[in-house]
Short mmCIF file of C-alpha atoms and ligand atoms in Angstrom, two decimals:
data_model
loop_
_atom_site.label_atom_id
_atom_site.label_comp_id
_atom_site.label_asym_id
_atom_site.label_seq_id
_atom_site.Cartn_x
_atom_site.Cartn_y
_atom_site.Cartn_z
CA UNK A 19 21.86 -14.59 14.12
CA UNK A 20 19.79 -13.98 11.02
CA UNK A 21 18.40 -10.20 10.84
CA UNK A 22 15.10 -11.33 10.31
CA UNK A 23 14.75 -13.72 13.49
CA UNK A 24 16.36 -10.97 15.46
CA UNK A 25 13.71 -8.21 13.67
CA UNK A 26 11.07 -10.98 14.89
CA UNK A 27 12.36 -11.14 18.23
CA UNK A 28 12.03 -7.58 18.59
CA UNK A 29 8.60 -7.34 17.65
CA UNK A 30 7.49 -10.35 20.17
CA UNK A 31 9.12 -8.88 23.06
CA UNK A 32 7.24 -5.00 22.29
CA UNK A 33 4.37 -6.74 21.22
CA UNK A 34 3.85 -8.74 24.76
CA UNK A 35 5.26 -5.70 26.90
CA UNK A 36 2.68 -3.43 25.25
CA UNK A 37 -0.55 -6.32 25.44
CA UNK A 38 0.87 -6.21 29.16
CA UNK A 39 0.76 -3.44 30.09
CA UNK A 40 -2.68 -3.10 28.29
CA UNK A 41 -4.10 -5.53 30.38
CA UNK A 42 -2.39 -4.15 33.65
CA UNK A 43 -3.39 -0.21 32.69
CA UNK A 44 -6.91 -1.53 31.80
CA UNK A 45 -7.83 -3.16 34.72
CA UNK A 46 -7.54 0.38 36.49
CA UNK A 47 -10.32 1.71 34.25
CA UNK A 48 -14.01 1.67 34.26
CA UNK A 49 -15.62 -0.98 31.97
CA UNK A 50 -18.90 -2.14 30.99
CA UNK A 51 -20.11 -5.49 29.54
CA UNK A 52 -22.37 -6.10 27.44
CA UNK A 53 -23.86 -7.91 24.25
CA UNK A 54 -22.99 -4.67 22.05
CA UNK A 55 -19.23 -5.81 22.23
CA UNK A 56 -19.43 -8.93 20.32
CA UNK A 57 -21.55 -6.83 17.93
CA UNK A 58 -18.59 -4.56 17.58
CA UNK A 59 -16.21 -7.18 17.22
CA UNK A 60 -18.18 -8.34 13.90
CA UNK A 61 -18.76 -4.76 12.94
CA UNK A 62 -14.93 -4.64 13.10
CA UNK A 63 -14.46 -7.96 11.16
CA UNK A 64 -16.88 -7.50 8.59
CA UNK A 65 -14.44 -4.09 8.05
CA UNK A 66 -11.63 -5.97 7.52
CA UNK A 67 -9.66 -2.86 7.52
CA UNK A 68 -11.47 -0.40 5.22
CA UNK A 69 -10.60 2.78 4.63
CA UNK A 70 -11.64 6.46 3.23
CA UNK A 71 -9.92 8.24 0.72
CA UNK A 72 -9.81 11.82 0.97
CA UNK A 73 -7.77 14.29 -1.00
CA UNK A 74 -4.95 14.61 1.90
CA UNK A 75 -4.78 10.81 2.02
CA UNK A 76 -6.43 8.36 3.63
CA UNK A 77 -7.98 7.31 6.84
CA UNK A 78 -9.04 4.05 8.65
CA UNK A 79 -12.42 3.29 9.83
CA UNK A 80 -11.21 1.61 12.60
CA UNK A 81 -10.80 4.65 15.16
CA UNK A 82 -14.25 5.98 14.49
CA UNK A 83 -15.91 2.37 14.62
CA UNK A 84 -13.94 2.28 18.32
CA UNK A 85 -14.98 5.75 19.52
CA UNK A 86 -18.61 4.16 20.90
CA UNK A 87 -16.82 1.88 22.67
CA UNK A 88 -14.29 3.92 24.41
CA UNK A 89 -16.67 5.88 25.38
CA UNK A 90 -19.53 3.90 26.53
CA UNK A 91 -17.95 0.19 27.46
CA UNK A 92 -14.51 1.82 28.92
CA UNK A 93 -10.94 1.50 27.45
CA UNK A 94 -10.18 -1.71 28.27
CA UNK A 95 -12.78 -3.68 26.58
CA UNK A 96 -11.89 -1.22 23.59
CA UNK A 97 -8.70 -2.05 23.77
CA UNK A 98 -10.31 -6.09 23.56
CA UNK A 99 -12.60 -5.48 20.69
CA UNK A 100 -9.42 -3.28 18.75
CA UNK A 101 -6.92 -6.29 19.26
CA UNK A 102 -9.79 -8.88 18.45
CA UNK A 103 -12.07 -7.23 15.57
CA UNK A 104 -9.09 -5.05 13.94
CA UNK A 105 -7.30 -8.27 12.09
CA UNK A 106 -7.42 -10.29 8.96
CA UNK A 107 -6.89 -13.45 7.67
CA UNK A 108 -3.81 -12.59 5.54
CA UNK A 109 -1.93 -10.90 8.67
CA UNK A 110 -2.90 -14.69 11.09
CA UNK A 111 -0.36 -16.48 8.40
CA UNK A 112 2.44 -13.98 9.21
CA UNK A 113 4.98 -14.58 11.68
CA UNK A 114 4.24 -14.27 15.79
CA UNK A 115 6.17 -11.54 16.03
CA UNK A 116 3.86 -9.44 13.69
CA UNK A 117 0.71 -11.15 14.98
CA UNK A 118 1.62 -10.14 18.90
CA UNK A 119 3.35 -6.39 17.96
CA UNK A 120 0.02 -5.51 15.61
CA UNK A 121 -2.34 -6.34 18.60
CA UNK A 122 -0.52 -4.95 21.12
CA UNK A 123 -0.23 -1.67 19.71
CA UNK A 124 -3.77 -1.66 18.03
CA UNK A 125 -4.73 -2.43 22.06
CA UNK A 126 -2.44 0.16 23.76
CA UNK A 127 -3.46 2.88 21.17
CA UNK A 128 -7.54 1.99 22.37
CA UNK A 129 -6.67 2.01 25.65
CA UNK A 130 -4.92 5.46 25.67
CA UNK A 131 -7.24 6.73 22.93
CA UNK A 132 -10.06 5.61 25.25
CA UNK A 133 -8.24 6.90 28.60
CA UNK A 134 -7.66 10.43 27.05
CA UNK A 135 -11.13 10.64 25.53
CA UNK A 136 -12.43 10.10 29.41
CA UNK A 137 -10.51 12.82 30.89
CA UNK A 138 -10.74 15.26 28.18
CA UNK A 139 -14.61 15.27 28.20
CA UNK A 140 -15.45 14.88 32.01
CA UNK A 141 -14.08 18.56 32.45
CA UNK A 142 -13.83 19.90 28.73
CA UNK A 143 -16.29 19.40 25.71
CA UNK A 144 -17.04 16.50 23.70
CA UNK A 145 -15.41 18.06 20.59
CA UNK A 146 -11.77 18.46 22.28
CA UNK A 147 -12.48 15.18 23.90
CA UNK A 148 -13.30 13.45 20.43
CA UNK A 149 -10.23 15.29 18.60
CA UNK A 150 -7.49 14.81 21.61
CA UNK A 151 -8.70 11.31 21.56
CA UNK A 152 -8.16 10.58 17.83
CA UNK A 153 -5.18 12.55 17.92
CA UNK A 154 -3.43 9.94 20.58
CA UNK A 155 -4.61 6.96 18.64
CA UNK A 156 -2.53 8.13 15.87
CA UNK A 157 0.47 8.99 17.64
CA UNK A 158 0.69 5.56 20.05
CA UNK A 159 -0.07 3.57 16.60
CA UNK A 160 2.62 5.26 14.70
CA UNK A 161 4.41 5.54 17.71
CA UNK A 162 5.29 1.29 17.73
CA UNK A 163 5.09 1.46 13.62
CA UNK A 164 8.08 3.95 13.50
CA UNK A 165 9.93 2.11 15.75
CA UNK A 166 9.78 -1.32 14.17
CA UNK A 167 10.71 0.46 10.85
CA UNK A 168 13.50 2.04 12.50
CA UNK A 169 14.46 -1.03 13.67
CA UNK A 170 14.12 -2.82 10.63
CA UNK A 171 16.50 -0.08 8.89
CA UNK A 172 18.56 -0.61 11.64
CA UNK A 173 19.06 -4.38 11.24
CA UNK A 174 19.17 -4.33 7.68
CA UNK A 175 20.92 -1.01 6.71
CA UNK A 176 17.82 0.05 4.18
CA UNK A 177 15.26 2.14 4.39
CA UNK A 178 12.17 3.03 2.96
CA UNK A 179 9.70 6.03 2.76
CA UNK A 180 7.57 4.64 5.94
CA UNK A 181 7.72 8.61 7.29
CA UNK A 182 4.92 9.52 3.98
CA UNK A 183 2.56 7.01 5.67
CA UNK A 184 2.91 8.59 8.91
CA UNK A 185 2.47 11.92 8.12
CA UNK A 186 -0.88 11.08 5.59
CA UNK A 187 -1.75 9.74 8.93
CA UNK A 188 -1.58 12.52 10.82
CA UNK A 189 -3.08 14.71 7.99
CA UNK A 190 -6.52 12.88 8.05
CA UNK A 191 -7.07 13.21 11.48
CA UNK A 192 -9.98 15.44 11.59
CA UNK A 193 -12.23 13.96 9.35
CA UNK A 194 -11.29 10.57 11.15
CA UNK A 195 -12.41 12.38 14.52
CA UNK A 196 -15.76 13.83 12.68
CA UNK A 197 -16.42 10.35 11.24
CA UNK A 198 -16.44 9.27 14.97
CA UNK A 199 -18.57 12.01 16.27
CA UNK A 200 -21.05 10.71 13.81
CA UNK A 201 -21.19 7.07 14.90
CA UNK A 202 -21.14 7.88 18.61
CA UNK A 203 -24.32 9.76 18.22
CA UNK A 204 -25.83 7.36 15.96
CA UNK A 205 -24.82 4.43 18.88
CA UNK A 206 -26.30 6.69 21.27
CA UNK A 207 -29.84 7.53 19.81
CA UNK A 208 -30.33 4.69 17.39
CA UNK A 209 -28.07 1.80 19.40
CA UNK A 210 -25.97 -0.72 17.65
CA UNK A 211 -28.38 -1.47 15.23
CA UNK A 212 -28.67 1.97 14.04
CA UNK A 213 -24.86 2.71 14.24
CA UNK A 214 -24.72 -0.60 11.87
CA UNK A 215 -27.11 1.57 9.41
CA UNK A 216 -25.30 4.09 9.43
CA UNK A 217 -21.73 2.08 8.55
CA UNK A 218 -23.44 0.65 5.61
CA UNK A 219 -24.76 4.10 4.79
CA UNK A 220 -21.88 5.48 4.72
CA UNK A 221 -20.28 2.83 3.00
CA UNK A 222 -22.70 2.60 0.35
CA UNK A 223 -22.01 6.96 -0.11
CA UNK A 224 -18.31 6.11 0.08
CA UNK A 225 -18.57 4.81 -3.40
CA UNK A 226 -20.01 7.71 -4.96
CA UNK A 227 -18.53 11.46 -5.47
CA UNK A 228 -18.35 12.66 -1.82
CA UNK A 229 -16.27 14.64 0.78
CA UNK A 230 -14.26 15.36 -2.57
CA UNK A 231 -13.73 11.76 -3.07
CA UNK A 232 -12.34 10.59 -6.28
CA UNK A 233 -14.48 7.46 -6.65
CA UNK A 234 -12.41 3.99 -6.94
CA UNK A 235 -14.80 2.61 -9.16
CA UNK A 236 -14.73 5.15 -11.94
CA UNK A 237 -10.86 5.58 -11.60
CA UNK A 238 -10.29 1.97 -12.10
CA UNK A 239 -12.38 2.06 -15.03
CA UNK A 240 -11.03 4.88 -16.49
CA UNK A 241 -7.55 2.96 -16.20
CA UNK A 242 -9.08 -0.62 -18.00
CA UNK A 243 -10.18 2.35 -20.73
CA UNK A 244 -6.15 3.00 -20.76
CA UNK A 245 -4.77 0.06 -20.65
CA UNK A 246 -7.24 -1.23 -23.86
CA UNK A 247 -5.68 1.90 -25.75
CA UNK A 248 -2.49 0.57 -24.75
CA UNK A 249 -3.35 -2.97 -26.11
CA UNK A 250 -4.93 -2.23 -29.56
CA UNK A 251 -1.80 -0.28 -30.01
CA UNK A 252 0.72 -2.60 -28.87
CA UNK A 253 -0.05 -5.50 -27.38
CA UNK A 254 3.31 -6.80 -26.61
CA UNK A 255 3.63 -3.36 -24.52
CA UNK A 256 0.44 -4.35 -22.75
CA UNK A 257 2.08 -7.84 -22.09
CA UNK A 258 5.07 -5.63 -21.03
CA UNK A 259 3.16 -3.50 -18.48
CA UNK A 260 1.23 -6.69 -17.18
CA UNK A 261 3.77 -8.39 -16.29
CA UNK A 262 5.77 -5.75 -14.86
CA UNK A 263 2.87 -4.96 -12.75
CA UNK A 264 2.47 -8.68 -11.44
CA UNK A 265 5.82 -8.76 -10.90
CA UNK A 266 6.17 -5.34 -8.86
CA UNK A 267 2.74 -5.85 -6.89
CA UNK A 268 4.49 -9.19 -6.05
CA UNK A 269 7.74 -7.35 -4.87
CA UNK A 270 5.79 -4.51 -2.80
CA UNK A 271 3.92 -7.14 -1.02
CA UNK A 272 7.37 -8.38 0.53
CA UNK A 273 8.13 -3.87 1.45
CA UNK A 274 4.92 -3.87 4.19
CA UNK A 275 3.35 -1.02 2.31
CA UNK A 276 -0.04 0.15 4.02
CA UNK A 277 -2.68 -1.26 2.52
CA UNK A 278 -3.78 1.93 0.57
CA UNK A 279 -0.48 2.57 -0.47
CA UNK A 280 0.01 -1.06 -1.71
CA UNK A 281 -3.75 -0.54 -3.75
CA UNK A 282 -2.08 2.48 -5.00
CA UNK A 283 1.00 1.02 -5.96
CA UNK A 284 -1.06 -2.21 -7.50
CA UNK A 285 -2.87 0.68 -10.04
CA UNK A 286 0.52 2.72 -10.82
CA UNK A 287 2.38 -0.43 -11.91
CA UNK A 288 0.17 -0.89 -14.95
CA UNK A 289 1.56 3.08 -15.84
CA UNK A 290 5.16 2.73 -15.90
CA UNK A 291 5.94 2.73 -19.29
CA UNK A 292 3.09 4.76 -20.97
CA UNK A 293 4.69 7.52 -22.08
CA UNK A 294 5.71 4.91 -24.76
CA UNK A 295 2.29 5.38 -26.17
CA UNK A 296 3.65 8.94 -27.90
CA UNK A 297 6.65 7.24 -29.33
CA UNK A 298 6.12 6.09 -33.20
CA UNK A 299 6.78 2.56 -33.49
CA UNK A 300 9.45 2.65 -35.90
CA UNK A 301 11.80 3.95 -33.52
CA UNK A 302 10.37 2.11 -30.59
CA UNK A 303 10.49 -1.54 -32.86
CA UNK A 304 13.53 -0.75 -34.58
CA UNK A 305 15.76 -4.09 -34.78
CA UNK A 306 19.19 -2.30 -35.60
CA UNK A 307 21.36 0.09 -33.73
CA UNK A 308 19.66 3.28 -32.93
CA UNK A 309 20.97 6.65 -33.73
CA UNK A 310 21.63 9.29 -30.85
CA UNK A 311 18.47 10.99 -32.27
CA UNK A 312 16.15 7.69 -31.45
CA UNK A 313 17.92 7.15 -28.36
CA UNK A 314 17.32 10.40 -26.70
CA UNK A 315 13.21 9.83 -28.20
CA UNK A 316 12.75 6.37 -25.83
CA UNK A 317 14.71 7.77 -22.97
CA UNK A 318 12.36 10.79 -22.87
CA UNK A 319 9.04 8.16 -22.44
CA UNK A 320 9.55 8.54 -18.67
CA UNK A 321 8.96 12.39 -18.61
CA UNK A 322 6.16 11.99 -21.73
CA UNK A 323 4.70 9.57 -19.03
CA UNK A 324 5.02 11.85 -16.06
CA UNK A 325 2.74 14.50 -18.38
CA UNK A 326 0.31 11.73 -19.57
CA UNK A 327 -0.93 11.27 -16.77
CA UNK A 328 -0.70 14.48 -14.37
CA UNK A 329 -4.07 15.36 -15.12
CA UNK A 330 -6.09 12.32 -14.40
CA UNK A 331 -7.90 12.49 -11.14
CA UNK A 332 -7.01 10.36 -8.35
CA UNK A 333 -6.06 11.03 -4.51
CA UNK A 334 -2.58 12.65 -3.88
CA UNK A 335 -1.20 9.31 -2.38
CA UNK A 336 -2.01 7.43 -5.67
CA UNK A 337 -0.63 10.73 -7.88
CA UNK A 338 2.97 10.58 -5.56
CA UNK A 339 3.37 6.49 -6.15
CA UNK A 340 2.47 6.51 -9.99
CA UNK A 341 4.49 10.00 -10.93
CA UNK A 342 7.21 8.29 -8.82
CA UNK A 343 7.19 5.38 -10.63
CA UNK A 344 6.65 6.55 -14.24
CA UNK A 345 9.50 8.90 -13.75
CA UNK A 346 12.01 7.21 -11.77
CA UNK A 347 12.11 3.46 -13.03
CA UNK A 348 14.92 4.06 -15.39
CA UNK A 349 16.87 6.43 -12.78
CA UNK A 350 20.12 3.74 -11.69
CA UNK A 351 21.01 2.81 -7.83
CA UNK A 352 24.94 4.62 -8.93
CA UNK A 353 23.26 7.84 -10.24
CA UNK A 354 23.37 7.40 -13.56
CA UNK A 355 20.00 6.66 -14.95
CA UNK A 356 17.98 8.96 -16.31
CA UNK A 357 16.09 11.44 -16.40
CA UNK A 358 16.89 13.07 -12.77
CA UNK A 359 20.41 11.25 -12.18
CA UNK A 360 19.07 10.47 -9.16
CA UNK A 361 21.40 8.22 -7.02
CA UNK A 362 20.68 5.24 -4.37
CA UNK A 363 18.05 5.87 -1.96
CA UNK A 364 17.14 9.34 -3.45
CA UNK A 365 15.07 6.86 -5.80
CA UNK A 366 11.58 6.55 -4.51
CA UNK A 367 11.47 2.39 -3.12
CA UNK A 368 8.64 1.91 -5.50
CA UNK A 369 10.59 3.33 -8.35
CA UNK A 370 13.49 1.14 -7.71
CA UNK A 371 10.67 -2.20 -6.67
CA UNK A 372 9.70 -1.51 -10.47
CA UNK A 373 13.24 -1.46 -12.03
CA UNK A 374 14.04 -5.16 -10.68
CA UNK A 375 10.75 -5.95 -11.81
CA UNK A 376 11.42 -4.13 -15.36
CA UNK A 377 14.85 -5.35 -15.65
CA UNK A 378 13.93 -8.98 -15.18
CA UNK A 379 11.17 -8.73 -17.67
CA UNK A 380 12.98 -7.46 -20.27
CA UNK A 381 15.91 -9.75 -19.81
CA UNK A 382 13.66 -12.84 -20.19
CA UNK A 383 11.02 -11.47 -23.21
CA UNK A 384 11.91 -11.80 -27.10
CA UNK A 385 12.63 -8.46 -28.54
CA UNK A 386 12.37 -7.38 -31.86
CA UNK A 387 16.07 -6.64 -30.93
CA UNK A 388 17.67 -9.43 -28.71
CA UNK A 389 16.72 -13.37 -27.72
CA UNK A 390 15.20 -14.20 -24.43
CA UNK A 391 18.02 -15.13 -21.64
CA UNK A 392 17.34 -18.24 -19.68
CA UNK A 393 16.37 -18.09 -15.92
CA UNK A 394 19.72 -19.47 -14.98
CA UNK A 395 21.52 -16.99 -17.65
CA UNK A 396 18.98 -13.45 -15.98
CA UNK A 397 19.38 -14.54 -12.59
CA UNK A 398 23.30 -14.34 -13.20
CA UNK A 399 22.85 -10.95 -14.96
CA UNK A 400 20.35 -9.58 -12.10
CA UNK A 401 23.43 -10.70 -9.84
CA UNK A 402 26.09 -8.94 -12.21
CA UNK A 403 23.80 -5.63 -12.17
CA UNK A 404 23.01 -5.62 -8.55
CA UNK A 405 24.46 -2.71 -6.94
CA UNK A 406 25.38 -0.67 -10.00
CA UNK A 407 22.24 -0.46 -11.93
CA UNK A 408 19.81 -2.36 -9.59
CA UNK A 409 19.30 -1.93 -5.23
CA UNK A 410 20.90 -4.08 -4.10
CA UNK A 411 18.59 -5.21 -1.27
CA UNK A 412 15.72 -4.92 -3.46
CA UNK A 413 17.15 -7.56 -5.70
CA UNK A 414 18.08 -9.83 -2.81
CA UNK A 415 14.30 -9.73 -1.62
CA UNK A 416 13.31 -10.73 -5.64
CA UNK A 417 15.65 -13.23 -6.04
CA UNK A 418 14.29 -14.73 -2.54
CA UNK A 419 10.64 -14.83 -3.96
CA UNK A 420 11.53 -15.78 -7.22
CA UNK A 421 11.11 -19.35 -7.37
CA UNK A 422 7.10 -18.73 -5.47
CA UNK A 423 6.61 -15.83 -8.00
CA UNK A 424 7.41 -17.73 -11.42
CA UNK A 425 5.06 -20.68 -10.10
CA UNK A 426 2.19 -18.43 -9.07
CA UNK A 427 3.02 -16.82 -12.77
CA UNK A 428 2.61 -20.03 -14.31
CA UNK A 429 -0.28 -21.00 -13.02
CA UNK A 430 -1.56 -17.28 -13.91
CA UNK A 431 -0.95 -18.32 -17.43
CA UNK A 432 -2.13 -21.46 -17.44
CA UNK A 433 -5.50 -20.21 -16.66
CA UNK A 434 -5.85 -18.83 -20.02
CA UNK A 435 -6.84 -21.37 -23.01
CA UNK A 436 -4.40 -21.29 -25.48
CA UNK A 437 -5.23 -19.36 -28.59
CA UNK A 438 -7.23 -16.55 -25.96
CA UNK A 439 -6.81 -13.63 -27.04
CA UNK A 440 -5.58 -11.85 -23.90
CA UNK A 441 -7.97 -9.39 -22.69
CA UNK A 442 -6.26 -6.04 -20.97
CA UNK A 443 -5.65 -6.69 -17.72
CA UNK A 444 -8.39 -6.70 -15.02
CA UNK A 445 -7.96 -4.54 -11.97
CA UNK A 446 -10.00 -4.85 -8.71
FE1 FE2 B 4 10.59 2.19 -19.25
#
């Protein structure tokens, strides 16, 4: 049997058991209808999964959006408005089995969340209520999402750094629980309408310098100022990193990375080779063989990367991914890349999601150096390097997306008039 029908299998039957049991654990519980629900349900939607990020990571909107409910409507029509409101259209074209395990642990986590937050506060304060509450949302959420990745491992004999998104989880916690203090007051004295004030308050202060945020907005444009460095410099670089990044954001898309981490990821991929920036270009452009001297000057770019960029300001989560990348993406799946040496899964995923990516590019541009190879001629040489230079299962996944990828490149190209200049590439 295939290991991804049997992965999908596996999520359909945990995904009904736990809506099940939702339903059967829910009906025991106090509940309370009324017109506010469908109000949260849209106050969900219109989320569509937003999130805060905070030095330690970042945190969903979703539990503190919930808390009113929980509290006032009862944890089972919590758990209804969580497995309702908290979905998008990208995740309703994936497969069942993702569809049924996402709301079935989004639902159970309510439920509990909702049960615990009942308990706690009829005999103990609001505060330990609000906290314990949070606190269980978390753990029955990661709960199901560490056990389809083990799972997945399991099936497929890879893994990936899934336990990083746990624990940023678990880090942000408090200001998740605060967050939801916040609303539940503002539901309380000002009603819906009020706590829909509030949201867009608070989303409206979310863009700005706040709770030691490092605002999106100026990052992203601090990058564009980058990356049109990069391109008066070299502009076949700037090709370079473009399509590297398309390519790896492509890739990444296929890993499940949360979305934060994947918006992370989508920025660092733009970064991987600009320690190349330092290098003169008569070493970096040279046609003919290079001496030990010039050799050991490009194969230090990852490291003169690594320092480029260690003091521009940006949440921890987005610092690990992009120093991870920049450093790693010439490191080799049989340990002996450079510069660490480091060997199979030691590499960070994303590093090694970017070396397929890199690999591929290079092997099909013109160099100053070397011809283009064919698609026919790289895919063989992708094949040949697979397992030695290359993760193996990371090149199986791009040579399974390949075809979709080149065509949605194509058409990416074919966008811009010929004779364009290329602008640097637009982010966000
Ligand atoms: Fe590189």
């Amino acid at each position: 049997m295939p290991q991804t029908l049997v992965f999908q299998i596996y999520l359909c039957v945990v995904g009904s058991f736990a809506c099940l049991l939702t339903y059967r654990l829910g009906a025991l519980t106090a509940n309370h209808f009324s017109i506010d629900i469908l109000f949260f349900v849209g106050l969900l939607w219109a989320n569509n999964r937003r999130s805060v990020e905070t030095e330690s990571g970042a945190f969903s909107l979703n539990y503190p959006l919930m808390l009113p409910v929980m509290a006032f409507h009862g944890p089972w029509l919590a758990a209804l408005v969580a497995a309702i409101g908290i979905i998008d259209i990208e995740e309703l074209q994936r497969p069942l089995g993702i569809i049924l395990h996402n709301r079935g642990s989004i639902a159970l986590s309510a439920l509990v969340s909702g049960i615990v937050f009942h308990t706690v506060s009829a005999r103990y304060s609001f505060t330990l209520a609000v906290a314990l509450s949070a606190l269980s949302y978390l753990l029955v959420n990661n709960l199901f999402f560490i056990s389809a990745k083990l799972v997945q491992s399991l099936i497929s004999g890879t893994r990936d750094g899934f336990l990083n998104d746990v624990l940023e989880n678990f880090k942000t916690f408090i200001p998740s629980a605060a967050l939801a203090a916040v609303f539940y007051y503002t539901y309380v004295y000002f009603s819906v309408y009020g706590l829909i004030v509030s949201y867009l308050i608070f989303l409206a202060l979310r863009s700005q310098t706040l709770f030691g945020l490092i605002d999106t907005t100026y990052r992203l444009a601090f990058i564009k100022s980058i990356l049109r460095a990069v391109w008066a410099k070299d502009p076949e670089l700037m090709e370079h990193l473009e399509r590297v990044a398309f390519l790896s954001r492509e890739l990444a898309r296929q890993y499940g990375y949360s979305p934060f981490r994947q918006r992370a990821l989508d920025e660092a991929c733009y970064f991987h080779d600009i320690g190349k920036l330092e290098i003169q270009d008569d070493i970096l452009k040279w046609p003919g063989r290079l001496t030990h001297g010039q050799y050991e000057t490009i194969r230090s770019h990852p490291e003169r990367g690594a320092r480029f960029i260690q003091d521009v300001p940006m949440p921890l989560t987005n610092r690990k991914i992009i120093e991870n990348i920049v450093l790693y993406h010439h490191e080799r799946w049989d340990g002996t890349g450079y510069p660490a040496g480091l060997k199979g899964e030691e590499i960070p995923l994303e590093a090694r999601i970017v070396a397929v990516a890199d690999t591929w590019d290079a092997m099909t541009s013109h160099r100053c150096y070397k011809d283009a190879l064919s698609i026919p001629e790289a895919i063989d040489e992708l094949k040949r390097v697979r397992g030695s230079q290359l993760d193996p299962a990371v090149v199986d996944v791009f040579l399974g997306i390949l075809d979709t990828v080149l065509e949605k490149e194509k058409r990416q190209a074919s966008d811009v008039p010929r004779g364009t200049p290329r602008a640097p590439a637009t982010l966000g």
